[in-house]
Coordinates of C-alpha atoms in Angstrom, one line a residue:
Chain A
M1 CA 23.4 46.4 39.0
L2 CA 21.2 49.3 40.1
P3 CA 18.2 50.1 37.9
E4 CA 19.0 53.3 36.0
Q5 CA 16.0 55.2 37.3
I6 CA 16.7 54.4 40.9
R7 CA 20.3 55.3 40.5
A8 CA 19.3 58.7 39.0
E9 CA 16.9 59.4 41.8
L10 CA 19.5 58.6 44.4
E11 CA 22.0 60.8 42.6
I12 CA 19.6 63.7 42.8
R13 CA 19.0 63.2 46.5
I14 CA 22.7 63.0 47.1
A15 CA 23.3 66.2 45.1
E16 CA 20.6 68.0 47.1
A17 CA 21.6 66.7 50.5
D18 CA 23.5 69.1 52.8
H19 CA 25.7 66.1 53.8
P20 CA 25.7 63.2 51.3
Q21 CA 26.9 60.8 54.1
E22 CA 23.5 61.0 55.7
L23 CA 22.2 58.9 52.8
A24 CA 24.7 56.1 53.3
V25 CA 22.1 53.7 54.7
D26 CA 19.5 54.6 52.1
V27 CA 22.0 54.0 49.3
M28 CA 23.1 50.7 50.8
L29 CA 19.4 49.6 51.1
A30 CA 18.7 50.6 47.5
F31 CA 21.6 48.4 46.2
Q32 CA 20.4 45.6 48.4
E33 CA 16.8 46.0 47.2
A34 CA 18.0 45.5 43.7
A35 CA 20.4 42.5 44.3
G36 CA 19.3 41.1 47.6
Y37 CA 22.6 41.9 49.3
L38 CA 25.3 44.4 49.2
S39 CA 28.0 43.0 46.9
E40 CA 31.7 44.2 46.8
R41 CA 30.9 46.0 43.6
A42 CA 27.8 47.6 45.0
L43 CA 29.8 48.7 48.0
E44 CA 32.5 50.3 45.9
T45 CA 29.8 52.1 43.7
A46 CA 28.0 53.3 46.8
A47 CA 31.2 54.7 48.2
A48 CA 31.9 56.5 45.0
M49 CA 28.4 58.0 44.8
L50 CA 28.6 59.2 48.4
K51 CA 32.2 60.4 48.1
M52 CA 33.1 58.2 51.0
H53 CA 35.9 55.7 51.3
S54 CA 34.8 52.1 50.7
L55 CA 36.1 51.2 54.2
E56 CA 33.8 53.8 55.7
I57 CA 30.9 52.1 54.0
E58 CA 32.1 48.6 55.0
E59 CA 32.4 49.8 58.6
I60 CA 28.7 50.7 58.8
A61 CA 27.5 47.9 56.4
T62 CA 28.8 45.2 58.7
F63 CA 27.4 47.0 61.7
Y64 CA 23.7 46.9 60.8
T65 CA 21.5 43.8 61.1
F66 CA 19.6 44.5 57.9
I67 CA 22.5 45.1 55.6
Y68 CA 23.5 41.8 54.2
R69 CA 27.1 41.5 53.0
E70 CA 26.6 38.0 51.7
P71 CA 24.1 36.7 49.1
V72 CA 20.7 35.8 50.7
G73 CA 17.7 33.9 49.5
R74 CA 14.8 35.6 47.8
N75 CA 13.0 35.8 51.1
V76 CA 14.8 36.5 54.4
I77 CA 13.2 35.1 57.5
H78 CA 14.2 36.8 60.8
V79 CA 12.9 34.9 63.8
C80 CA 12.7 37.0 67.0
D81 CA 14.7 35.5 69.8
S82 CA 14.3 38.1 72.5
V83 CA 12.8 37.5 75.9
I84 CA 9.1 37.6 75.4
C85 CA 9.2 35.4 72.2
W86 CA 11.6 33.1 74.1
L87 CA 9.1 32.8 76.9
D88 CA 6.5 31.8 74.3
G89 CA 8.7 29.1 72.7
S90 CA 10.7 30.8 70.0
E91 CA 13.5 28.4 70.4
S92 CA 11.4 25.4 69.4
L93 CA 9.9 27.4 66.6
M94 CA 13.3 28.2 65.3
D95 CA 14.2 24.5 65.5
Y96 CA 11.0 23.7 63.6
I97 CA 11.8 26.1 60.8
C98 CA 15.3 24.8 60.6
R99 CA 14.0 21.2 60.2
K100 CA 11.3 22.2 57.8
L101 CA 13.7 24.1 55.5
G102 CA 16.6 21.8 56.1
I103 CA 19.0 24.6 57.0
A104 CA 20.6 26.1 60.1
P105 CA 20.3 29.8 61.1
G106 CA 22.5 31.8 58.8
Q107 CA 22.0 29.5 55.9
T108 CA 20.1 29.7 52.6
T109 CA 18.0 26.9 51.1
A110 CA 19.5 25.1 48.1
D111 CA 16.7 26.5 45.8
G112 CA 17.6 30.0 46.9
K113 CA 14.1 30.7 48.2
F114 CA 14.7 31.3 51.9
T115 CA 17.5 32.6 54.2
L116 CA 17.0 32.1 57.9
L117 CA 18.4 34.5 60.5
P118 CA 17.6 35.4 64.1
A119 CA 16.5 39.0 65.1
C120 CA 16.3 40.8 68.3
C121 CA 13.0 42.1 69.6
L122 CA 10.9 43.1 66.7
G123 CA 8.5 45.3 68.8
Y124 CA 5.6 42.9 68.4
C125 CA 5.6 41.5 72.0
D126 CA 1.8 41.8 72.1
R127 CA 1.7 39.2 69.3
S128 CA 4.5 36.9 70.4
P129 CA 6.1 34.7 69.2
A130 CA 6.9 36.7 66.1
M131 CA 9.0 36.6 62.9
M132 CA 9.7 38.9 60.0
I133 CA 9.8 37.9 56.4
N134 CA 11.3 40.5 54.2
R135 CA 9.8 43.6 55.8
K136 CA 6.5 42.1 57.1
V137 CA 6.0 40.9 60.6
Y138 CA 4.0 37.7 61.4
G139 CA 2.8 37.2 65.0
H140 CA 1.1 34.7 67.2
L141 CA 3.2 32.0 65.6
S142 CA 2.6 28.3 65.9
R143 CA 3.8 25.4 63.9
D144 CA 0.6 25.4 61.9
R145 CA 0.8 29.1 61.2
I146 CA 4.4 28.8 60.1
D147 CA 3.4 26.0 57.7
D148 CA 0.6 28.3 56.3
I149 CA 2.9 31.3 55.9
L150 CA 5.8 29.5 54.3
A151 CA 3.3 27.7 52.0
R152 CA 2.1 31.1 50.8
F153 CA 5.7 32.0 49.9
E154 CA 6.2 28.7 48.2
R155 CA 3.0 29.2 46.1
E156 CA 3.2 32.9 45.3
E157 CA 7.0 33.3 45.0
P158 CA 6.7 37.0 45.4
A159 CA 9.3 39.0 43.6
Chain B
M1 CA -11.0 53.3 83.5
E2 CA -8.4 53.9 80.9
S3 CA -7.5 57.6 80.6
R4 CA -6.7 58.3 77.1
V5 CA -4.9 61.3 75.8
L6 CA -2.5 59.9 73.2
L7 CA -4.6 56.9 72.3
K8 CA -8.0 58.5 72.5
N9 CA -8.4 58.3 68.7
R10 CA -7.2 54.7 68.5
K11 CA -9.1 52.8 65.8
P12 CA -8.8 49.2 64.9
D13 CA -6.4 48.7 61.9
R14 CA -6.2 52.3 60.7
I15 CA -4.7 55.7 61.5
L16 CA -6.6 58.9 62.3
D17 CA -6.2 60.6 59.0
L18 CA -5.3 64.3 58.5
A19 CA -8.9 65.5 58.0
E20 CA -10.1 63.6 61.1
Y21 CA -7.2 64.8 63.1
R22 CA -7.9 68.5 62.1
A23 CA -11.6 68.0 62.8
S24 CA -10.8 66.8 66.3
G25 CA -8.9 70.0 67.0
G26 CA -5.5 68.9 65.6
Y27 CA -3.0 71.5 64.6
S28 CA -5.0 74.2 66.4
A29 CA -2.4 74.3 69.2
A30 CA 0.4 74.7 66.6
A31 CA -1.6 77.3 64.7
E32 CA -2.2 79.5 67.8
M33 CA 1.3 79.1 69.1
L34 CA 3.1 79.8 65.9
Q35 CA 0.9 82.9 65.2
T36 CA 0.7 84.4 68.6
G37 CA 3.2 82.7 70.9
R38 CA 6.9 82.8 71.6
P39 CA 9.3 79.9 71.4
A40 CA 9.8 80.2 75.2
D41 CA 6.1 79.6 75.8
V42 CA 6.4 76.0 74.6
Q43 CA 9.5 75.4 76.7
E44 CA 8.0 76.9 79.8
A45 CA 4.8 75.0 79.5
L46 CA 6.6 71.7 79.1
E47 CA 8.9 72.4 82.0
A48 CA 6.1 73.4 84.3
A49 CA 4.1 70.3 83.2
G50 CA 7.0 68.1 84.3
L51 CA 6.9 66.2 81.0
L52 CA 9.7 63.6 81.3
G53 CA 11.3 61.9 78.3
R54 CA 9.4 58.7 77.6
G55 CA 12.2 56.9 75.8
G56 CA 13.6 55.6 79.1
A57 CA 15.9 58.3 80.5
A58 CA 13.0 60.4 82.0
F59 CA 14.8 63.7 81.5
S60 CA 12.6 66.8 81.5
M61 CA 11.8 67.9 78.0
G62 CA 11.3 71.5 79.1
V63 CA 14.8 71.5 80.7
K64 CA 16.3 70.0 77.6
L65 CA 14.8 72.6 75.4
S66 CA 16.1 75.3 77.7
T67 CA 19.7 74.2 77.0
V68 CA 19.4 75.3 73.4
A69 CA 20.9 78.7 73.9
E70 CA 19.3 81.8 72.5
Y71 CA 22.5 82.7 70.5
A72 CA 23.2 79.1 69.4
P73 CA 24.0 78.6 65.7
F74 CA 21.7 77.7 62.9
P75 CA 20.5 75.5 61.3
R76 CA 19.2 73.5 64.3
Y77 CA 17.7 70.0 64.2
M78 CA 14.6 68.4 65.8
V79 CA 15.1 64.6 65.8
C80 CA 12.4 62.2 66.7
N81 CA 13.7 58.9 68.1
A82 CA 11.4 56.2 66.7
D83 CA 14.2 53.6 66.9
E84 CA 12.1 51.7 69.4
M85 CA 14.3 48.7 70.1
E86 CA 14.1 48.1 73.8
P87 CA 12.9 44.6 74.2
G88 CA 9.3 44.5 75.3
T89 CA 8.5 48.0 74.0
F90 CA 6.0 48.6 71.2
K91 CA 4.2 51.8 72.2
D92 CA 5.8 54.0 69.6
R93 CA 4.7 51.6 66.9
V94 CA 1.1 51.8 68.2
L95 CA 1.3 55.6 68.5
I96 CA 2.4 56.0 64.9
H97 CA -0.2 53.6 63.7
T98 CA -2.8 55.5 65.7
S99 CA -2.2 59.2 65.1
P100 CA 0.8 60.1 63.0
H101 CA -0.3 63.8 62.9
L102 CA -0.1 64.0 66.7
L103 CA 3.6 63.2 66.3
I104 CA 4.1 65.6 63.4
E105 CA 2.3 68.5 65.3
G106 CA 4.4 67.6 68.4
M107 CA 7.6 67.9 66.4
L108 CA 6.4 71.1 64.8
L109 CA 5.8 72.7 68.3
A110 CA 9.1 71.4 69.7
A111 CA 11.0 72.6 66.6
F112 CA 9.3 76.1 67.0
S113 CA 10.5 76.2 70.6
A114 CA 14.1 75.3 69.7
R115 CA 13.8 77.3 66.4
A116 CA 14.9 74.2 64.5
E117 CA 14.1 74.1 60.8
H118 CA 15.2 70.5 60.0
G119 CA 13.1 67.6 61.4
I120 CA 14.2 64.0 61.2
I121 CA 12.3 60.9 62.2
F122 CA 14.8 58.1 62.9
I123 CA 13.0 54.8 62.6
R124 CA 14.0 51.2 62.9
P125 CA 13.7 49.2 59.7
E126 CA 11.3 46.6 61.3
Y127 CA 8.7 49.4 61.3
E128 CA 8.6 49.7 57.6
N129 CA 4.8 50.2 57.6
A130 CA 5.1 53.0 60.2
A131 CA 7.8 54.6 58.1
R132 CA 5.6 54.6 55.0
I133 CA 2.7 56.0 57.0
L134 CA 4.9 58.8 58.2
E135 CA 6.3 59.6 54.8
R136 CA 2.8 59.8 53.3
E137 CA 1.3 61.9 56.1
V138 CA 4.3 64.3 56.2
A139 CA 3.7 64.9 52.5
L140 CA 0.0 65.5 53.1
A141 CA 0.8 67.9 55.9
R142 CA 3.2 69.7 53.6
E143 CA 0.5 70.0 51.0
Q144 CA -1.8 71.7 53.5
G145 CA 0.9 74.1 54.6
L146 CA 1.4 72.5 58.0
L147 CA 5.0 71.8 57.2
G148 CA 7.4 73.7 54.9
K149 CA 7.9 77.4 54.5
N150 CA 6.1 80.1 56.4
I151 CA 3.8 77.7 58.3
F152 CA 0.5 79.4 59.3
N153 CA 1.9 82.6 57.9
S154 CA 4.1 82.8 61.0
G155 CA 7.4 83.2 59.1
F156 CA 8.5 79.9 60.7
D157 CA 9.9 77.2 58.4
F158 CA 10.1 73.5 59.3
D159 CA 10.1 70.3 57.4
I160 CA 10.5 66.6 58.3
V161 CA 12.3 63.7 56.6
V162 CA 12.0 60.0 57.6
H163 CA 15.3 58.3 58.0
R164 CA 15.4 54.5 58.1
S165 CA 18.0 52.8 60.3
G166 CA 20.0 49.8 59.2
G167 CA 18.9 48.2 62.4
R168 CA 20.9 48.0 65.6
Y169 CA 19.8 48.5 69.3
I170 CA 22.5 51.0 70.1
C171 CA 21.1 53.5 67.5
G172 CA 18.3 54.3 70.0
E173 CA 20.9 55.8 72.3
G174 CA 20.6 59.5 71.6
T175 CA 24.2 60.2 70.7
A176 CA 24.8 57.0 68.8
L177 CA 21.7 58.0 66.8
L178 CA 23.4 61.2 65.8
N179 CA 26.4 59.2 64.5
A180 CA 24.1 56.9 62.6
L181 CA 22.4 59.9 61.0
E182 CA 25.8 61.2 59.9
G183 CA 26.5 57.9 58.1
K184 CA 29.2 56.9 60.7
R185 CA 29.5 53.8 62.8
P186 CA 26.9 54.4 65.5
N187 CA 29.0 54.3 68.6
P188 CA 27.8 56.6 71.4
R189 CA 29.4 60.0 71.9
K190 CA 30.5 61.1 75.4
P191 CA 28.8 64.4 76.4
P192 CA 29.6 67.2 77.0
P193 CA 29.0 68.8 74.7
Y194 CA 25.4 67.7 74.8
P195 CA 23.5 67.3 71.6
T196 CA 21.5 70.5 72.3
V197 CA 24.8 72.4 72.1
K198 CA 26.7 70.3 69.5
G199 CA 24.6 67.5 68.0
L200 CA 24.0 66.5 64.5
W201 CA 26.8 68.0 62.3
Q202 CA 28.0 69.8 65.4
L203 CA 24.8 71.9 65.4
P204 CA 22.2 72.2 68.2
T205 CA 20.0 69.2 68.1
V206 CA 17.0 68.2 70.2
V207 CA 16.4 64.4 70.4
Q208 CA 13.0 63.3 71.7
N209 CA 11.1 60.0 71.9
V210 CA 7.9 59.6 69.9
E211 CA 5.6 59.4 73.0
T212 CA 7.2 62.5 74.5
L213 CA 6.6 64.5 71.4
C214 CA 3.0 63.3 71.1
F215 CA 2.3 64.9 74.5
V216 CA 3.5 68.3 73.3
P217 CA 0.3 69.6 71.5
H218 CA -1.8 68.5 74.5
V219 CA 0.4 70.3 77.0
V220 CA 0.5 73.4 74.9
Q221 CA -3.2 73.4 74.4
N222 CA -4.4 72.4 77.9
G223 CA -1.6 73.6 80.2
A224 CA 0.8 72.3 82.8
E225 CA -1.7 71.9 85.6
W226 CA -4.1 69.8 83.4
F227 CA -1.1 67.5 82.5
R228 CA 0.1 67.1 86.1
N229 CA -3.5 66.2 87.2
L230 CA -3.7 63.3 84.8
A231 CA -1.2 61.4 86.9
A232 CA -2.2 58.9 89.7
G233 CA -0.2 60.6 92.4
P234 CA 1.1 64.1 93.3
D235 CA 4.8 63.2 92.5
E236 CA 4.0 62.1 89.0
A237 CA 2.8 63.9 85.8
G238 CA 0.7 62.9 82.8
T239 CA -0.3 59.6 81.5
K240 CA 1.9 56.7 80.4
I241 CA 1.6 54.1 77.7
Y242 CA 2.4 50.8 79.4
S243 CA 3.4 48.1 76.9
V244 CA 2.4 45.0 78.7
S245 CA 3.6 41.6 77.5
G246 CA 4.5 38.1 78.8
R247 CA 2.3 36.0 81.0
V248 CA -0.9 38.1 81.0
R249 CA -4.2 37.4 79.3
R250 CA -4.3 40.5 77.1
P251 CA -0.9 41.8 76.2
G252 CA -1.0 45.3 74.6
C253 CA -0.6 49.0 75.1
Y254 CA -2.5 50.6 77.9
E255 CA -2.5 54.4 78.4
L256 CA -3.1 55.0 82.1
P257 CA -2.4 57.7 84.7
M258 CA 1.3 57.8 85.4
G259 CA 1.9 55.9 88.7
T260 CA -0.9 53.3 88.2
A261 CA -0.2 50.3 90.5
L262 CA 1.4 47.3 88.8
S263 CA -1.4 45.0 90.2
E264 CA -4.0 47.3 88.6
I265 CA -2.2 47.3 85.2
I266 CA -2.1 43.5 85.2
E267 CA -5.5 42.7 86.7
T268 CA -7.8 45.5 85.5
H269 CA -6.2 46.3 82.1
A270 CA -4.2 43.3 80.9
G271 CA -6.8 40.8 81.9
G272 CA -4.9 39.3 84.7
M273 CA -2.3 36.5 84.7
A274 CA -2.6 34.0 81.8
G275 CA -3.7 30.5 82.6
N276 CA -3.4 29.6 86.2
G277 CA -0.2 31.6 86.5
R278 CA 0.8 33.5 89.6
F279 CA 2.8 36.7 89.4
K280 CA 6.5 36.0 90.0
A281 CA 8.3 39.1 88.7
C282 CA 8.3 41.7 86.0
L283 CA 10.8 43.8 84.1
P284 CA 9.1 47.1 84.5
G285 CA 10.7 49.1 81.7
G286 CA 12.4 46.9 79.1
A287 CA 15.3 44.6 79.2
S288 CA 17.7 47.1 80.8
T289 CA 15.7 47.5 84.0
R290 CA 15.8 45.5 87.3
Y291 CA 13.4 42.7 88.0
M292 CA 10.6 43.7 90.3
P293 CA 9.8 40.8 92.7
E294 CA 6.4 39.8 94.1
S295 CA 6.8 42.2 97.1
M296 CA 6.5 45.0 94.6
Y297 CA 3.2 43.8 93.1
H298 CA 1.2 46.8 94.3
R299 CA 3.9 49.4 93.7
E300 CA 2.8 52.5 91.8
M301 CA 4.4 52.4 88.3
G302 CA 5.6 56.0 88.0
Y303 CA 9.1 57.5 87.5
Q304 CA 9.3 58.8 91.0
S305 CA 7.6 55.9 92.8
L306 CA 9.9 53.3 91.2
S307 CA 13.0 55.4 91.6
D308 CA 12.2 55.8 95.3
A309 CA 12.0 52.0 95.6
G310 CA 15.3 51.5 93.7
F311 CA 13.8 50.5 90.3
R312 CA 13.6 52.2 87.0
L313 CA 10.4 52.7 84.9
G314 CA 12.5 52.9 81.6
T315 CA 10.1 52.7 78.7
A316 CA 7.3 51.2 80.9
A317 CA 7.5 48.0 78.9
V318 CA 6.1 45.7 81.6
M319 CA 7.2 42.1 80.9
V320 CA 5.5 39.8 83.2
F321 CA 6.8 36.4 84.4
D322 CA 4.8 33.8 86.3
H323 CA 6.0 31.0 88.5
S324 CA 6.5 28.6 85.6
A325 CA 9.1 30.9 84.1
C326 CA 12.8 30.3 84.8
L327 CA 14.4 33.7 85.5
V328 CA 17.9 32.3 85.1
G329 CA 16.8 31.2 81.5
A330 CA 15.2 34.6 80.9
T331 CA 18.4 36.4 82.0
V332 CA 20.5 34.2 79.8
N333 CA 18.3 35.3 76.9
L334 CA 18.6 39.0 77.9
L335 CA 22.3 38.8 78.2
A336 CA 22.6 37.0 74.8
F337 CA 20.7 40.0 73.4
F338 CA 23.0 42.6 75.1
A339 CA 26.2 40.8 74.2
R340 CA 25.1 40.6 70.6
E341 CA 24.0 44.2 70.4
S342 CA 26.9 45.8 72.2
C343 CA 28.6 48.1 69.7
G344 CA 32.0 46.9 71.0
W345 CA 33.5 50.3 71.5
C346 CA 34.5 50.0 75.1
T347 CA 36.1 47.0 76.9
P348 CA 33.7 46.6 79.9
C349 CA 30.7 46.2 77.6
R350 CA 32.4 44.2 74.8
D351 CA 34.1 41.7 77.2
G352 CA 32.0 41.9 80.3
L353 CA 28.6 41.1 78.8
P354 CA 29.8 37.8 77.0
Y355 CA 31.4 36.9 80.4
L356 CA 28.1 37.5 82.3
H357 CA 26.2 35.6 79.6
D358 CA 28.6 32.6 79.7
L359 CA 28.4 32.3 83.5
L360 CA 24.6 32.4 83.4
R361 CA 24.4 30.0 80.5
R362 CA 26.5 27.5 82.4
I363 CA 24.3 27.8 85.5
E364 CA 21.2 27.3 83.3
N365 CA 22.8 24.3 81.6
G366 CA 23.7 22.6 84.9
Q367 CA 27.4 23.4 84.9
G368 CA 27.3 26.2 87.5
R369 CA 29.5 26.4 90.5
A370 CA 28.8 28.2 93.8
E371 CA 31.6 30.8 93.2
F372 CA 29.8 32.0 90.0
V373 CA 27.3 33.9 92.1
P374 CA 29.8 36.4 93.6
M375 CA 31.5 36.5 90.2
L376 CA 28.3 37.5 88.5
R377 CA 27.7 40.2 91.2
E378 CA 31.2 41.6 90.8
M379 CA 31.1 41.7 87.0
A380 CA 27.7 43.2 87.0
G381 CA 29.0 46.0 89.2
Q382 CA 31.9 46.6 86.9
M383 CA 29.5 47.5 84.0
G384 CA 29.2 51.0 85.6
L385 CA 32.7 51.6 84.1
A386 CA 31.4 51.4 80.5
Y387 CA 31.4 54.3 78.1
C388 CA 27.6 54.7 77.9
A389 CA 24.4 53.6 79.6
F390 CA 24.1 50.3 77.6
A391 CA 26.2 48.1 79.8
P392 CA 24.8 49.3 83.2
G393 CA 21.4 48.7 81.7
A394 CA 22.4 45.2 80.7
A395 CA 23.7 44.5 84.2
A396 CA 20.4 45.5 85.8
P397 CA 18.6 42.2 85.3
V398 CA 21.7 40.2 86.4
E399 CA 22.2 42.2 89.6
S400 CA 18.5 42.0 90.5
L401 CA 18.4 38.3 89.7
I402 CA 21.1 37.7 92.2
T403 CA 19.5 40.1 94.7
Y404 CA 15.9 38.8 94.6
F405 CA 16.2 35.3 93.2
E406 CA 19.5 34.0 94.6
D407 CA 17.8 30.9 95.8
E408 CA 16.6 30.1 92.3
V409 CA 20.1 30.6 91.0
R410 CA 21.6 28.4 93.7
E411 CA 19.0 25.7 93.1
H412 CA 20.2 25.4 89.5
I413 CA 23.8 25.0 90.8
K414 CA 22.9 22.5 93.5
A415 CA 20.7 20.4 91.3
G416 CA 23.1 20.6 88.4
R417 CA 20.3 21.3 86.0
C418 CA 17.5 23.8 85.4
P419 CA 14.6 22.9 87.8
F420 CA 12.1 24.3 85.4
R421 CA 12.9 21.8 82.7
E422 CA 11.8 18.3 82.9
A423 CA 14.5 15.8 83.9
E424 CA 16.2 14.3 80.9

C-alpha cells in the first residue's frame, strides 16, 4: 500500500529521529499521498512504524484538516469560507461548484474525480475569493474562472 | 513612501536567491556575530531595540531569549512558527516567497543567542510551495556551510528541518505547536513552565514568528536605535508588514513604519476604498481582534497606540469593511470559523463558541430576539475563563460588534431580517 522506496526512506528517517513520534504527520501524509486517504490498514501500519498505539495516531489523524480518514476523489477541492472570501461571495461560489459537480460539500463525484470540502482562511486574502485543489491555491475566483480551472482537471486528469 | 526593510528585495514571482542575498550583505551579520560576538549580544540588541513578537502576542523577543537560563539543559530548540492561520494574515507567506535566507539567517542568530542546535520551521500545509522553497534553500545554505557543524569556524552547530502541519488553526498557538511537533493532539499547554524553560521534549525552546525572526539580522547589523527610529512614533519600534484585505482597491502586504495611521494605510498604500465604498470598520489584526469603528479611522496602527485605545494590533491583518458589508453576517462567519477550529479541550471554548455562533446566526437569519443582545455580551465575557487565548480572541469581534454596532444588531432583530440583503 506504500511504495517500497518511500517506505524504506521513511523507516530510515524514523530510525534516525531522536523521537519517532515527531514524524507522525509526515508518515500519515506519505500514506495518504499513496492512497488518497489514510485507511484503517495504513493507520495500523503507521502506528507500528512509529511505535505508537493506533489510538494515538487516530487521535491526531482525526484532528487535522488535511488528513482524510475516508476515501476521497483524485482531486480534493477546498473552498475557503473565511471572512474575506465570504465578503467576496465565497458562499455563492461554493453553491456554484456544488451544482456544477452535482455534489454537496463533503461528497465525492460518482466518477471519483473530485471531492469538495470547505477550508478555513488559506492565507490568500489578497487574491480572494480563493480555493485550493490538491496543494495548489487558485485566487480571484469567478464562475468563469472556476469553469476554466475544473475543465483543466477534466482534460489533464493529473495523477 | 513605503519603508522597506524586510521586503526591500521583493521581486515579482521569485525569491531572492542565496547568491543575491549574500551579495546584498546577507549572512554578514551572522558571520560577524558567530565569530566575534557573544550569545548575549544578540539578546541585548533585540531587547534594546524593542522588537516585539509579530505573530500577534507582541511579546519582546529579547526578553523571551533572556528567559533561556545560562545553565538550562541541552539540546535546545529554535522553532519558527510559520503556521500562519489567523484569517486575513498572509505576510509570512509573502516573506518566505521574498527572502527565505533572511529567515534562515534570523533563525541562525536567534539560535546562537539561545545556544540552540536544533531548528524547526513549523509550516501550514496550505503553504506547500513555501515549504519546498525553504527545504531547498536550507539545503543550499548547508552546502555553503551556513548551517550544519562549526558554522563560520565558530564552533557553533545549528541545523534546520521543515515540519509540515496537518492543518489546524490552534497549532499556531505556541504551546499547541509544541504538542503538534511531538506527534500529540495539539491542545495548548498551560504555562508555567514556559517553553523557554520546558518546551519541546521538555527542553528549552524558543518559538518565534517568521516576521520577527526576519528582523533579527537587521537589528544585529544596524543596532537598536536604528530599529527604533524606523517607527512612526516614539512609543513604537521598527516597521510592520500590514496584510491589507477586504474592501480596498489594492489588497496586499505593505511594510510601513510601525504606527502608520489606518487612513494612510488604506488611502496611500492600499489604493483607497474599493468602488464607491466608505470605510465602516476594520479588524486590525486578524479574526481575533476587536472591530475598529469609523471613529478610529485616523488611529496610528502600532502595538502601543492601539493598546492605549483599547484595541489589539494582533498580526496587523487589516480587514476592511465598507458600508455595504453586514457586520452581523461577518461576525457569524468569524464565529463559525472559531467554533470549527476550537480544539475542544476546555468547556468555555467548546460550548461557548457554538452558542455565540448560534445566537448571531439566528439574528442574521431574522429569528433574533431583543434578549439575545445581553446574552451575547455575557457569553462573550465568559470566554475569558477558557484554558488558552483562543476563546477570548474569538469573543473580541462579538463584544466589539455589540459595543460599536449595537444599532445594526438591533435593526436585524426589529426588522426580522438582515437589512443588507434584498427583501425576499
